[in-house]
Amino acid sequence: MVRFLALAILWWVLTEGEISALALGVAVALVVALLTSGLFPPSGYRIRLRRLPCFLFFFVTRSTAAGFDVARRLLLPSLPVNPGIRILPLRLPAGGPRWLLANVLSLLPGTLSVQLHERGLELHCLDLDMPVTASMRDAERHVALLFELPGDWP
């Protein structure tokens, strides 16, 4: 039900509240909700709305920094680039928290999620000399706080 409502609201926003698109939007939202519930069943983890502003601030500031970093590297080709793959162990539980972390890391400076393993995440790094592990741990902590996961998240 929550998935359907979120998709219906998204449709309403995308169509700018156009009444003539409502019937199609409800049908599409229902079909997509049914299809995705089979592919991505709900887990026991829920995003806590009161934690969302802090997470969004973290995400927007880091994504902006990523954009500037990539632009700087393109404009100044003399900057060092040492690309490679790192596999980092994760402390987050499987399901929504790990999926969110993998997607967030793809939008942070110098990293792109390649594959999510049972115990870790394979990342392509623009520069292996960057503090990738520290950046990933910080993102992991923000995701854990967003879901209010128990445990110590330094």
PDB file of C-alpha atoms in Angstrom:
ATOM      1  CA  MET A   1       0.000   0.000   0.000  1.00  0.00           C
ATOM      2  CA  VAL A   2       2.823   2.410   0.890  1.00  0.00           C
ATOM      3  CA  ARG A   3       4.612   1.584  -2.353  1.00  0.00           C
ATOM      4  CA  PHE A   4       1.445   2.215  -4.362  1.00  0.00           C
ATOM      5  CA  LEU A   5       0.824   5.532  -2.622  1.00  0.00           C
ATOM      6  CA  ALA A   6       4.420   6.662  -3.157  1.00  0.00           C
ATOM      7  CA  LEU A   7       4.206   5.787  -6.865  1.00  0.00           C
ATOM      8  CA  ALA A   8       0.839   7.510  -7.221  1.00  0.00           C
ATOM      9  CA  ILE A   9       2.196  10.665  -5.584  1.00  0.00           C
ATOM     10  CA  LEU A  10       5.237  10.534  -7.856  1.00  0.00           C
ATOM     11  CA  TRP A  11       2.934  10.257 -10.879  1.00  0.00           C
ATOM     12  CA  TRP A  12       0.847  13.183  -9.636  1.00  0.00           C
ATOM     13  CA  VAL A  13       3.983  15.318  -9.201  1.00  0.00           C
ATOM     14  CA  LEU A  14       5.379  14.366 -12.613  1.00  0.00           C
ATOM     15  CA  THR A  15       2.085  15.196 -14.336  1.00  0.00           C
ATOM     16  CA  GLU A  16       1.806  18.433 -12.343  1.00  0.00           C
ATOM     17  CA  GLY A  17      -1.518  17.364 -10.851  1.00  0.00           C
ATOM     18  CA  GLU A  18      -3.228  16.986 -14.229  1.00  0.00           C
ATOM     19  CA  ILE A  19      -6.655  15.434 -13.551  1.00  0.00           C
ATOM     20  CA  SER A  20      -6.864  13.863 -17.034  1.00  0.00           C
ATOM     21  CA  ALA A  21      -3.764  11.778 -16.247  1.00  0.00           C
ATOM     22  CA  LEU A  22      -5.127  10.482 -12.934  1.00  0.00           C
ATOM     23  CA  ALA A  23      -6.756   7.275 -14.212  1.00  0.00           C
ATOM     24  CA  LEU A  24      -3.655   6.226 -16.116  1.00  0.00           C
ATOM     25  CA  GLY A  25      -1.464   7.168 -13.145  1.00  0.00           C
ATOM     26  CA  VAL A  26      -3.446   5.030 -10.718  1.00  0.00           C
ATOM     27  CA  ALA A  27      -3.298   2.075 -13.125  1.00  0.00           C
ATOM     28  CA  VAL A  28       0.439   2.451 -13.713  1.00  0.00           C
ATOM     29  CA  ALA A  29       1.149   2.903  -9.995  1.00  0.00           C
ATOM     30  CA  LEU A  30      -0.838  -0.236  -9.191  1.00  0.00           C
ATOM     31  CA  VAL A  31       0.898  -2.368 -11.843  1.00  0.00           C
ATOM     32  CA  VAL A  32       4.371  -1.110 -10.886  1.00  0.00           C
ATOM     33  CA  ALA A  33       3.658  -1.628  -7.173  1.00  0.00           C
ATOM     34  CA  LEU A  34       2.550  -5.214  -7.805  1.00  0.00           C
ATOM     35  CA  LEU A  35       5.513  -6.010 -10.065  1.00  0.00           C
ATOM     36  CA  THR A  36       8.118  -4.471  -7.771  1.00  0.00           C
ATOM     37  CA  SER A  37       6.694  -6.085  -4.645  1.00  0.00           C
ATOM     38  CA  GLY A  38       7.535  -9.450  -6.210  1.00  0.00           C
ATOM     39  CA  LEU A  39      11.015  -8.346  -7.267  1.00  0.00           C
ATOM     40  CA  PHE A  40      11.810  -6.339  -4.134  1.00  0.00           C
ATOM     41  CA  PRO A  41       9.721  -7.639  -1.246  1.00  0.00           C
ATOM     42  CA  PRO A  42       9.324  -5.346   1.742  1.00  0.00           C
ATOM     43  CA  SER A  43      11.899  -5.846   4.464  1.00  0.00           C
ATOM     44  CA  GLY A  44      11.727  -5.154   8.153  1.00  0.00           C
ATOM     45  CA  TYR A  45      13.759  -1.969   7.707  1.00  0.00           C
ATOM     46  CA  ARG A  46      12.020   1.360   7.437  1.00  0.00           C
ATOM     47  CA  ILE A  47      13.421   4.803   6.765  1.00  0.00           C
ATOM     48  CA  ARG A  48      12.683   7.081   9.705  1.00  0.00           C
ATOM     49  CA  LEU A  49      11.256  10.331   8.391  1.00  0.00           C
ATOM     50  CA  ARG A  50      12.595  12.350  11.304  1.00  0.00           C
ATOM     51  CA  ARG A  51      16.119  11.292  10.260  1.00  0.00           C
ATOM     52  CA  LEU A  52      15.595  12.184   6.603  1.00  0.00           C
ATOM     53  CA  PRO A  53      16.628  15.888   6.734  1.00  0.00           C
ATOM     54  CA  CYS A  54      20.045  15.044   8.208  1.00  0.00           C
ATOM     55  CA  PHE A  55      20.574  12.290   5.638  1.00  0.00           C
ATOM     56  CA  LEU A  56      19.507  14.525   2.756  1.00  0.00           C
ATOM     57  CA  PHE A  57      21.896  17.256   3.901  1.00  0.00           C
ATOM     58  CA  PHE A  58      24.736  14.698   3.976  1.00  0.00           C
ATOM     59  CA  PHE A  59      23.773  13.324   0.568  1.00  0.00           C
ATOM     60  CA  VAL A  60      23.355  16.669  -1.190  1.00  0.00           C
ATOM     61  CA  THR A  61      26.599  18.128   0.154  1.00  0.00           C
ATOM     62  CA  ARG A  62      28.590  15.012  -0.760  1.00  0.00           C
ATOM     63  CA  SER A  63      27.005  14.700  -4.204  1.00  0.00           C
ATOM     64  CA  THR A  64      27.802  18.350  -4.905  1.00  0.00           C
ATOM     65  CA  ALA A  65      31.382  17.766  -3.822  1.00  0.00           C
ATOM     66  CA  ALA A  66      31.512  14.773  -6.187  1.00  0.00           C
ATOM     67  CA  GLY A  67      30.402  16.928  -9.086  1.00  0.00           C
ATOM     68  CA  PHE A  68      33.043  19.554  -8.378  1.00  0.00           C
ATOM     69  CA  ASP A  69      35.732  16.901  -7.919  1.00  0.00           C
ATOM     70  CA  VAL A  70      34.985  15.276 -11.272  1.00  0.00           C
ATOM     71  CA  ALA A  71      34.808  18.661 -13.013  1.00  0.00           C
ATOM     72  CA  ARG A  72      38.144  19.671 -11.462  1.00  0.00           C
ATOM     73  CA  ARG A  73      39.769  16.442 -12.654  1.00  0.00           C
ATOM     74  CA  LEU A  74      38.430  16.995 -16.165  1.00  0.00           C
ATOM     75  CA  LEU A  75      39.561  20.600 -16.324  1.00  0.00           C
ATOM     76  CA  LEU A  76      42.969  19.912 -14.757  1.00  0.00           C
ATOM     77  CA  PRO A  77      44.250  16.708 -16.362  1.00  0.00           C
ATOM     78  CA  SER A  78      47.469  17.028 -14.383  1.00  0.00           C
ATOM     79  CA  LEU A  79      45.631  15.911 -11.218  1.00  0.00           C
ATOM     80  CA  PRO A  80      46.562  12.379 -10.211  1.00  0.00           C
ATOM     81  CA  VAL A  81      44.161   9.582 -11.018  1.00  0.00           C
ATOM     82  CA  ASN A  82      44.833   6.071  -9.776  1.00  0.00           C
ATOM     83  CA  PRO A  83      41.706   4.051 -10.644  1.00  0.00           C
ATOM     84  CA  GLY A  84      41.064   0.609  -9.252  1.00  0.00           C
ATOM     85  CA  ILE A  85      38.705  -1.742  -7.459  1.00  0.00           C
ATOM     86  CA  ARG A  86      38.304  -2.081  -3.694  1.00  0.00           C
ATOM     87  CA  ILE A  87      36.155  -4.577  -1.842  1.00  0.00           C
ATOM     88  CA  LEU A  88      34.980  -3.159   1.454  1.00  0.00           C
ATOM     89  CA  PRO A  89      33.274  -5.160   4.197  1.00  0.00           C
ATOM     90  CA  LEU A  90      29.867  -3.885   5.266  1.00  0.00           C
ATOM     91  CA  ARG A  91      28.278  -3.756   8.690  1.00  0.00           C
ATOM     92  CA  LEU A  92      24.787  -2.924   7.415  1.00  0.00           C
ATOM     93  CA  PRO A  93      22.192  -5.702   7.252  1.00  0.00           C
ATOM     94  CA  ALA A  94      21.095  -7.105   3.897  1.00  0.00           C
ATOM     95  CA  GLY A  95      18.147  -5.502   2.178  1.00  0.00           C
ATOM     96  CA  GLY A  96      17.177  -1.860   1.995  1.00  0.00           C
ATOM     97  CA  PRO A  97      20.074  -0.434   4.026  1.00  0.00           C
ATOM     98  CA  ARG A  98      22.730  -2.083   1.828  1.00  0.00           C
ATOM     99  CA  TRP A  99      20.951  -1.167  -1.393  1.00  0.00           C
ATOM    100  CA  LEU A 100      20.696   2.444  -0.317  1.00  0.00           C
ATOM    101  CA  LEU A 101      24.379   2.536   0.667  1.00  0.00           C
ATOM    102  CA  ALA A 102      25.473   1.059  -2.685  1.00  0.00           C
ATOM    103  CA  ASN A 103      23.450   3.664  -4.572  1.00  0.00           C
ATOM    104  CA  VAL A 104      24.582   6.552  -2.383  1.00  0.00           C
ATOM    105  CA  LEU A 105      28.243   5.597  -2.798  1.00  0.00           C
ATOM    106  CA  SER A 106      27.853   5.746  -6.570  1.00  0.00           C
ATOM    107  CA  LEU A 107      27.028   9.438  -6.201  1.00  0.00           C
ATOM    108  CA  LEU A 108      29.799  10.324  -3.763  1.00  0.00           C
ATOM    109  CA  PRO A 109      33.241  11.626  -4.753  1.00  0.00           C
ATOM    110  CA  GLY A 110      35.310   9.153  -6.729  1.00  0.00           C
ATOM    111  CA  THR A 111      33.360   5.919  -6.197  1.00  0.00           C
ATOM    112  CA  LEU A 112      30.999   3.756  -8.198  1.00  0.00           C
ATOM    113  CA  SER A 113      29.337   0.636  -6.799  1.00  0.00           C
ATOM    114  CA  VAL A 114      30.133  -2.364  -8.967  1.00  0.00           C
ATOM    115  CA  GLN A 115      28.692  -5.338  -7.116  1.00  0.00           C
ATOM    116  CA  LEU A 116      27.065  -5.968  -3.780  1.00  0.00           C
ATOM    117  CA  HIS A 117      28.313  -9.195  -2.205  1.00  0.00           C
ATOM    118  CA  GLU A 118      26.918 -10.975   0.838  1.00  0.00           C
ATOM    119  CA  ARG A 119      29.593  -9.561   3.142  1.00  0.00           C
ATOM    120  CA  GLY A 120      30.917  -6.588   1.229  1.00  0.00           C
ATOM    121  CA  LEU A 121      30.678  -4.045  -1.535  1.00  0.00           C
ATOM    122  CA  GLU A 122      32.893  -3.914  -4.597  1.00  0.00           C
ATOM    123  CA  LEU A 123      33.680  -0.301  -5.491  1.00  0.00           C
ATOM    124  CA  HIS A 124      35.395   1.199  -8.489  1.00  0.00           C
ATOM    125  CA  CYS A 125      37.505   4.092  -7.227  1.00  0.00           C
ATOM    126  CA  LEU A 126      38.655   7.018  -9.338  1.00  0.00           C
ATOM    127  CA  ASP A 127      41.726   7.357  -7.166  1.00  0.00           C
ATOM    128  CA  LEU A 128      42.834   4.595  -4.798  1.00  0.00           C
ATOM    129  CA  ASP A 129      44.840   7.179  -2.869  1.00  0.00           C
ATOM    130  CA  MET A 130      41.624   8.932  -1.775  1.00  0.00           C
ATOM    131  CA  PRO A 131      40.233   8.042   1.684  1.00  0.00           C
ATOM    132  CA  VAL A 132      37.630   5.696   0.185  1.00  0.00           C
ATOM    133  CA  THR A 133      37.212   3.519   3.272  1.00  0.00           C
ATOM    134  CA  ALA A 134      36.622   6.511   5.541  1.00  0.00           C
ATOM    135  CA  SER A 135      34.113   7.987   3.086  1.00  0.00           C
ATOM    136  CA  MET A 136      32.286   4.652   2.831  1.00  0.00           C
ATOM    137  CA  ARG A 137      32.169   4.272   6.630  1.00  0.00           C
ATOM    138  CA  ASP A 138      30.738   7.778   6.963  1.00  0.00           C
ATOM    139  CA  ALA A 139      28.045   6.987   4.383  1.00  0.00           C
ATOM    140  CA  GLU A 140      27.349   3.669   6.105  1.00  0.00           C
ATOM    141  CA  ARG A 141      26.882   5.500   9.413  1.00  0.00           C
ATOM    142  CA  HIS A 142      24.430   7.964   7.836  1.00  0.00           C
ATOM    143  CA  VAL A 143      22.407   5.108   6.310  1.00  0.00           C
ATOM    144  CA  ALA A 144      22.353   3.264   9.653  1.00  0.00           C
ATOM    145  CA  LEU A 145      21.103   6.410  11.382  1.00  0.00           C
ATOM    146  CA  LEU A 146      18.465   6.925   8.681  1.00  0.00           C
ATOM    147  CA  PHE A 147      17.077   3.441   9.375  1.00  0.00           C
ATOM    148  CA  GLU A 148      17.765   3.779  13.139  1.00  0.00           C
ATOM    149  CA  LEU A 149      19.643   0.502  13.162  1.00  0.00           C
ATOM    150  CA  PRO A 150      20.836  -0.731  16.545  1.00  0.00           C
ATOM    151  CA  GLY A 151      24.531  -0.801  17.277  1.00  0.00           C
ATOM    152  CA  ASP A 152      27.491   1.517  17.537  1.00  0.00           C
ATOM    153  CA  TRP A 153      27.878   3.615  14.374  1.00  0.00           C
ATOM    154  CA  PRO A 154      30.917   5.841  14.880  1.00  0.00           C
TER     155      PRO A 154
END
